[in-house]
Amino acid sequence: DAAFQGLAASPRRESSLKVSISDQFATRCATCGRMLVADEIVWSVDDDAGIAGRARPLARHYRCTVCRDQIGGSEQRRAPLDADDLRRATADVGADAMRAALLARFPAVTGAEHLPRELLDLHTGRQLVGLGAILERIESDLRAAPVLAALRLTFLHAILPASRLAAQPGRAVALRVSSGHVRPQAGTQYRERNPWLAFEEAFRTVRGFIQRLDSGTAGPIPARLGEDLRSLGEGRATTVLALEGVTGQVALADDAYADGRGVPTPRIRLVLGQPPMRPSLDRLAAAYHATAWVLGREAAALLPVDALAGASYRAPWSWQSDRLERALVAIEPSMARDGRVVQLVEGGTEGILATAIAGASAGFRLLSARLADDDDATAIVELLPPGGRLPPGARTRANVGLDPLPGGAGDPDIVPSTRLFAPPERFDDRPFSAVDAARTVTEVAVETLRARGEPARYERLLGEILVGLDRTGHLRRLATATPLAGTSAADPEADPEAGADAGPKAGPGADPEATDAPAVVGADEPAIDKPAAASRARRAPDRVAHTDPVERLHALIREELDRPTQRRLTEIEPGRWWLADPDDLDGAAIPLTDRVEWTVFSLLSTAGPISETSFYDRVAAMFAGHDLPDAGLVRACLESYRSLASTPARTITGDDLLRRSVEHTQLLATIADAGHRLGMRVWIGRREQTRRVGEGILGDRLDPGERRDYLAGITTDAEALADVDAVWYVRGKVAFLFEVEWTAMLGEPLLRRHARIPPDPSLIRFLVIAPERTELIRYKLERSPLLRAALDAGTWHIIKSVHLQAFLARDPLELGDLEPYLGLDPEIERSGQQMPLFGGG
């Protein structure tokens, strides 16, 4: 605040900075005639060339805090321009001299020499003079580094609002550059915003941001800046800031005892970062414009500015991986062996692949790569520095962790061999093989799906596949492979800096001779016959055409999953994969959604009152890796099982296992009695017959003949039918199958038990659910194509337990009256107009 006030009161010409800028926008109130400062002047463009065309001033917007004789008071008003306003709008304020000074801040763009002048032409003469005067005072005054940074950030937020891109109040159009020229903006008007008012609004924005930082529960922690990492171990420095580039990497890669210092560089245990965003033409134009204004020519020259002369610009994904690799190589000597690098990745699957390639090229091991199934596109990639111990790692008999030895367990350069009875080998002993990598993709995907027990999206499989490729060495082989002769790792036309970076890349410890081998499909088998080569080419399409390692890796994974001859995986719906082999299906675990649901109920029923924060932490500790659930699933289970009396600080459940068991038994007894009332034969599942009800057991509800009845006459799989909770049947005509569930765990009844009972028009199945599970079941059905397919194929009808009890209590009891009670959202109010459910027969 003091710096801003001092900036406003700093001398300029015959007055202060604020007053000198405001004088250029002086006007009179159209009501009371008092002098005031206009907020903005509306200009009209005469031709169709947008803001680049000739314009004339039309009106003024201002606020008068003195006169109160009109509705609105101090609200912004609009009035036509008078003679003094027109004179000030067209007067010479020294814009040419200021424009020449500001042009020196913009580095030249080869092929677009007029671009800097066009960028400055986005501002009127008064705006240029005002912005230039503010910038001069920011850079000339001696201030503390944090205050100077805040003022620069404030000035950045004032540039576009104080330009011709401000076509609407409080809103500026994004800057667009094409073929070295500023793209004309559509519209016939623009607003000449007072630059000081724009600077004041930006100051309030930045000030609010800083206040939110200071309002944390732990309070603000003042940063004491150091020059390099060594300064963190000497003196009082707590923070090191470095600009991306060679200088910044030197600050991160200091030698432990350089320059005779006695204190070693402190070891870093955690690195949090975000890969640099891939530059596009619009993003590059905005960076060039803002950097030149705020930081000057030297900083803007670090950008690939020559690309602005082209019609399009989009760096390949290898651009991102190369720069992240440089940062990882620079920070690796200062990291502790048990440290972690956590990257927050945006950009979808390609961003994850680029981060994984960068880590592999720098010698880091990939621990996990997670992208949620919900709408959150942010992924988390966790890397282990070279020489670190892979979890769980080797341990002594006393359960003490052992550091990895070169060539031993945990060595990042040692991977399992694919040859039979062969010992582990270095990752670079053989060149990259697309065939072996594709085989690993399938094996890891199958293992992941079997462990989850339910279909998974491609984004969920991708992280596990990348970890599997890293464990087997294929990721590092691909990352360090040399492109074929005549090709480059990146398109120089797409990335002007790619030409210098293209070529072989070898991670730490890589054999230079091994990295010279071209990555040709099948190059690891020098002597093979032509039929075998042709067969293998059909199994794995040629991926050598993808010279970008990120695109090459993405193509390898997608082509293996989509391979026409793929027999172990199937895409059951767009973007969601499941097992296709019967043996894999038999070995699949219980669906993850059911396991998470039971964990939530068990935790709420046994842990007592627990806060939501502790609840989520304990659930997260129970599931990891293959079993990592989505946050939406955990929230849905919590909402289904929590009591209405729960609060964020005290979460409890109203469900009791014993009470639910009694209700389940009583409902089965009611179903059996109702079947007899309808004149049908009844069956109760074998595991249910021993349940106590009243003075006896459920099995007592069956007639002696029903207990000995031959169920194979109803369906071909009598064993599966014997486990159904309850059955009404008329032999040779129809059978009604009831599955009663008080949870939403539908994997066992729908996907396992009834999957062995083939669909038949004479078999009608009912899924009886607890009303409290309605929304959770709806959530599971929306996200599980297997459950939806099973419901459609098995002629299932969902009915809530309270509605079934109401129906069974009717007298007389007729099946035609059951229709209004069916569904998650039953239409029980449609009495007398419902269609017959089972036809007239």
Coordinates of N, CA, C and O in Angstrom, one line a residue, residues 156-243:
L156 N 1.1 -5.5 -15.2 CA 0.7 -6.5 -16.2 C -0.8 -6.5 -16.4 O -1.3 -6.6 -17.5
H157 N -1.5 -6.5 -15.3 CA -3.0 -6.6 -15.3 C -3.6 -5.3 -15.9 O -4.8 -5.3 -16.2
A158 N -2.9 -4.2 -16.0 CA -3.4 -3.0 -16.5 C -3.2 -2.8 -18.0 O -3.8 -1.8 -18.6
I159 N -2.3 -3.6 -18.6 CA -2.0 -3.3 -20.0 C -3.1 -3.5 -21.0 O -3.5 -2.6 -21.7
L160 N -3.7 -4.7 -21.0 CA -4.8 -4.9 -21.9 C -6.1 -4.1 -21.7 O -6.7 -3.6 -22.6
P161 N -6.5 -3.9 -20.4 CA -7.7 -3.0 -20.2 C -7.4 -1.6 -20.6 O -8.4 -0.9 -21.0
A162 N -6.2 -1.2 -20.6 CA -5.9 0.2 -21.1 C -5.4 0.1 -22.5 O -4.3 0.7 -22.9
S163 N -6.1 -0.6 -23.4 CA -5.7 -0.7 -24.8 C -7.0 -0.7 -25.6 O -8.1 -0.7 -25.1
R164 N -6.9 -0.7 -26.9 CA -8.0 -0.8 -27.8 C -8.7 -2.1 -27.8 O -9.7 -2.3 -28.5
L165 N -8.1 -3.1 -27.2 CA -8.8 -4.4 -27.0 C -9.9 -4.4 -26.0 O -10.7 -5.4 -25.9
A166 N -10.1 -3.3 -25.3 CA -11.1 -3.2 -24.3 C -12.4 -2.7 -25.0 O -12.7 -1.5 -25.1
A167 N -13.1 -3.7 -25.6 CA -14.3 -3.4 -26.3 C -15.6 -3.3 -25.5 O -16.6 -2.7 -25.9
Q168 N -15.5 -3.9 -24.3 CA -16.7 -3.9 -23.4 C -16.2 -3.4 -22.0 O -15.0 -3.5 -21.6
P169 N -17.1 -2.9 -21.2 CA -16.7 -2.4 -19.8 C -16.1 -3.5 -19.0 O -16.7 -4.6 -18.8
G170 N -14.9 -3.3 -18.4 CA -14.3 -4.2 -17.5 C -13.8 -5.5 -18.2 O -13.5 -6.5 -17.5
R171 N -13.7 -5.5 -19.5 CA -13.4 -6.8 -20.2 C -12.6 -6.5 -21.4 O -12.9 -5.6 -22.2
A172 N -11.4 -7.2 -21.7 CA -10.6 -7.0 -22.8 C -10.6 -8.2 -23.7 O -10.6 -9.4 -23.1
V173 N -10.5 -8.0 -25.0 CA -10.4 -9.2 -25.9 C -9.0 -9.7 -25.9 O -8.0 -8.9 -25.7
A174 N -8.8 -11.0 -26.1 CA -7.5 -11.6 -26.1 C -6.7 -11.1 -27.3 O -7.3 -10.9 -28.4
L175 N -5.4 -11.0 -27.1 CA -4.6 -10.6 -28.2 C -4.4 -11.8 -29.2 O -4.1 -12.9 -28.8
R176 N -4.5 -11.5 -30.5 CA -4.3 -12.5 -31.5 C -3.3 -11.9 -32.6 O -3.4 -10.8 -33.0
V177 N -2.3 -12.8 -32.9 CA -1.3 -12.5 -33.9 C -1.2 -13.6 -34.9 O -1.3 -14.8 -34.5
S178 N -1.2 -13.2 -36.2 CA -1.1 -14.2 -37.3 C -0.2 -13.6 -38.4 O -0.4 -12.5 -38.8
S179 N 0.7 -14.5 -38.8 CA 1.6 -14.1 -39.9 C 2.4 -12.8 -39.6 O 2.6 -12.0 -40.5
G180 N 2.7 -12.6 -38.4 CA 3.5 -11.4 -38.0 C 2.7 -10.1 -37.8 O 3.4 -9.1 -37.7
H181 N 1.4 -10.2 -37.8 CA 0.6 -9.0 -37.7 C -0.5 -9.2 -36.6 O -1.0 -10.3 -36.5
V182 N -0.8 -8.1 -36.0 CA -1.9 -8.2 -35.0 C -3.2 -8.4 -35.8 O -3.5 -7.7 -36.7
R183 N -3.9 -9.4 -35.4 CA -5.2 -9.7 -36.1 C -6.2 -8.7 -35.7 O -6.5 -8.4 -34.6
P184 N -6.9 -8.1 -36.7 CA -7.9 -7.1 -36.5 C -9.0 -7.6 -35.7 O -9.5 -8.8 -35.9
Q185 N -9.5 -6.9 -34.7 CA -10.6 -7.3 -33.9 C -12.0 -6.9 -34.5 O -12.1 -5.8 -35.1
A186 N -13.0 -7.7 -34.3 CA -14.3 -7.4 -34.8 C -14.9 -6.4 -33.9 O -14.7 -6.3 -32.7
G187 N -15.8 -5.6 -34.5 CA -16.5 -4.6 -33.7 C -16.3 -3.2 -34.3 O -15.3 -2.9 -35.0
T188 N -17.2 -2.3 -34.0 CA -17.2 -0.9 -34.5 C -16.8 0.1 -33.4 O -16.8 1.3 -33.8
Q189 N -16.6 -0.4 -32.2 CA -16.3 0.6 -31.1 C -15.2 0.0 -30.2 O -15.1 -1.3 -30.1
Y190 N -14.5 0.8 -29.6 CA -13.6 0.4 -28.5 C -13.6 1.5 -27.4 O -14.0 2.6 -27.7
R191 N -13.1 1.2 -26.3 CA -13.1 2.1 -25.1 C -11.7 2.5 -24.8 O -10.8 1.6 -24.5
E192 N -11.4 3.8 -24.7 CA -10.1 4.3 -24.3 C -10.1 4.4 -22.8 O -10.6 5.4 -22.2
R193 N -9.6 3.4 -22.1 CA -9.7 3.4 -20.7 C -8.6 4.3 -20.1 O -7.4 4.3 -20.6
N194 N -8.9 5.0 -19.1 CA -7.9 5.8 -18.3 C -6.8 4.9 -17.8 O -7.1 4.0 -17.0
P195 N -5.6 5.0 -18.2 CA -4.6 4.0 -17.7 C -4.3 4.0 -16.2 O -4.0 3.0 -15.6
W196 N -4.5 5.2 -15.6 CA -4.3 5.2 -14.1 C -5.4 4.4 -13.4 O -5.2 3.7 -12.5
L197 N -6.7 4.6 -13.9 CA -7.8 3.9 -13.3 C -7.6 2.4 -13.6 O -8.0 1.5 -12.7
A198 N -7.1 2.0 -14.7 CA -6.9 0.6 -15.0 C -5.8 0.1 -14.1 O -5.9 -1.1 -13.6
F199 N -4.8 0.9 -13.8 CA -3.7 0.5 -12.8 C -4.3 0.3 -11.4 O -3.9 -0.6 -10.7
E200 N -5.2 1.2 -11.0 CA -5.8 1.1 -9.7 C -6.6 -0.1 -9.6 O -6.6 -0.8 -8.5
E201 N -7.4 -0.5 -10.6 CA -8.2 -1.7 -10.5 C -7.3 -2.9 -10.5 O -7.6 -3.9 -9.7
A202 N -6.2 -2.9 -11.2 CA -5.3 -4.1 -11.2 C -4.6 -4.1 -9.8 O -4.4 -5.2 -9.3
F203 N -4.3 -3.0 -9.2 CA -3.7 -3.0 -7.8 C -4.7 -3.7 -6.8 O -4.3 -4.4 -6.0
R204 N -6.0 -3.3 -6.9 CA -6.9 -4.0 -6.0 C -7.0 -5.5 -6.2 O -7.1 -6.2 -5.3
T205 N -6.9 -5.9 -7.5 CA -6.9 -7.4 -7.7 C -5.7 -8.0 -7.1 O -5.8 -9.1 -6.4
V206 N -4.5 -7.5 -7.4 CA -3.3 -8.1 -6.8 C -3.2 -8.0 -5.3 O -2.8 -8.9 -4.6
R207 N -3.7 -6.9 -4.8 CA -3.7 -6.7 -3.3 C -4.6 -7.8 -2.7 O -4.3 -8.4 -1.6
G208 N -5.8 -8.0 -3.3 CA -6.7 -9.1 -2.8 C -6.1 -10.4 -2.8 O -6.2 -11.3 -1.9
F209 N -5.3 -10.7 -3.9 CA -4.6 -12.0 -4.0 C -3.6 -12.2 -2.9 O -3.5 -13.2 -2.3
I210 N -2.8 -11.1 -2.6 CA -1.8 -11.2 -1.6 C -2.5 -11.3 -0.2 O -2.0 -12.1 0.7
Q211 N -3.6 -10.7 0.0 CA -4.3 -10.8 1.3 C -4.8 -12.2 1.5 O -4.7 -12.7 2.6
R212 N -5.2 -12.9 0.4 CA -5.7 -14.3 0.6 C -4.5 -15.2 0.9 O -4.6 -16.1 1.7
L213 N -3.3 -14.9 0.4 CA -2.1 -15.6 0.7 C -1.8 -15.5 2.2 O -1.3 -16.4 2.9
D214 N -1.9 -14.2 2.7 CA -1.6 -13.9 4.1 C -2.6 -14.4 5.1 O -2.3 -14.5 6.3
S215 N -3.8 -14.8 4.6 CA -4.8 -15.2 5.6 C -4.9 -16.7 5.8 O -5.9 -17.2 6.3
G216 N -3.8 -17.4 5.5 CA -3.8 -18.8 5.8 C -3.8 -19.1 7.3 O -3.5 -18.2 8.1
T217 N -4.2 -20.3 7.6 CA -4.2 -20.7 9.0 C -2.9 -20.7 9.7 O -2.8 -20.3 10.9
A218 N -1.8 -21.0 9.0 CA -0.5 -21.0 9.6 C 0.1 -19.6 9.6 O 1.2 -19.4 10.2
G219 N -0.5 -18.6 8.9 CA 0.1 -17.3 8.9 C 1.1 -17.2 7.8 O 1.7 -18.2 7.3
P220 N 1.4 -16.0 7.4 CA 2.4 -15.8 6.3 C 3.8 -16.1 6.8 O 4.2 -15.9 7.9
I221 N 4.6 -16.7 5.9 CA 6.0 -17.0 6.1 C 6.9 -16.2 5.2 O 6.9 -16.4 4.0
P222 N 7.5 -15.2 5.7 CA 8.3 -14.3 4.8 C 9.5 -15.1 4.2 O 10.2 -15.9 4.8
A223 N 9.6 -14.9 2.9 CA 10.7 -15.6 2.1 C 11.9 -14.8 2.2 O 11.9 -13.6 1.9
R224 N 13.0 -15.5 2.4 CA 14.4 -14.9 2.4 C 15.1 -15.5 1.2 O 15.4 -16.7 1.2
L225 N 15.3 -14.7 0.2 CA 15.8 -15.2 -1.1 C 17.3 -15.5 -1.1 O 18.0 -14.7 -0.5
G226 N 17.6 -16.6 -1.7 CA 19.0 -16.9 -1.9 C 19.4 -17.0 -3.3 O 18.6 -17.1 -4.2
E227 N 20.7 -17.0 -3.6 CA 21.2 -17.0 -5.0 C 21.1 -18.4 -5.6 O 20.9 -18.5 -6.8
D228 N 21.4 -19.4 -4.8 CA 21.5 -20.8 -5.3 C 21.1 -21.7 -4.2 O 20.8 -21.3 -3.1
L229 N 21.2 -23.0 -4.5 CA 20.8 -24.0 -3.5 C 21.8 -24.0 -2.3 O 21.4 -24.3 -1.2
R230 N 23.0 -23.6 -2.5 CA 24.0 -23.6 -1.4 C 23.6 -22.6 -0.4 O 23.9 -22.8 0.8
S231 N 23.0 -21.5 -0.8 CA 22.6 -20.5 0.1 C 21.5 -21.0 1.1 O 21.4 -20.4 2.2
L232 N 20.8 -22.1 0.8 CA 19.8 -22.6 1.7 C 20.5 -23.3 2.9 O 19.9 -23.4 4.0
G233 N 21.7 -23.7 2.7 CA 22.5 -24.4 3.8 C 23.4 -23.4 4.5 O 24.0 -23.8 5.5
E234 N 23.5 -22.2 4.0 CA 24.4 -21.2 4.7 C 23.5 -20.0 5.0 O 22.8 -19.5 4.1
G235 N 23.6 -19.4 6.1 CA 22.9 -18.2 6.4 C 21.4 -18.5 6.7 O 21.0 -19.5 7.1
R236 N 20.6 -17.5 6.3 CA 19.2 -17.5 6.6 C 18.3 -17.6 5.4 O 17.1 -17.4 5.5
A237 N 18.8 -17.9 4.2 CA 18.0 -18.0 3.0 C 17.0 -19.2 3.1 O 17.3 -20.2 3.7
T238 N 15.8 -18.9 2.7 CA 14.7 -20.0 2.7 C 14.2 -20.3 1.3 O 13.5 -21.3 1.2
T239 N 14.5 -19.4 0.4 CA 13.8 -19.6 -1.0 C 14.8 -19.3 -2.0 O 15.7 -18.3 -1.9
V240 N 14.8 -20.1 -3.1 CA 15.6 -19.8 -4.3 C 14.7 -19.7 -5.5 O 13.9 -20.6 -5.7
L241 N 14.8 -18.6 -6.2 CA 14.0 -18.3 -7.4 C 14.9 -18.2 -8.5 O 16.0 -17.5 -8.5
A242 N 14.6 -18.9 -9.7 CA 15.4 -18.8 -10.9 C 14.6 -18.8 -12.1 O 13.5 -19.4 -12.1
L243 N 15.0 -18.0 -13.1 CA 14.3 -17.9 -14.3 C 14.6 -19.1 -15.2 O 15.8 -19.6 -15.2

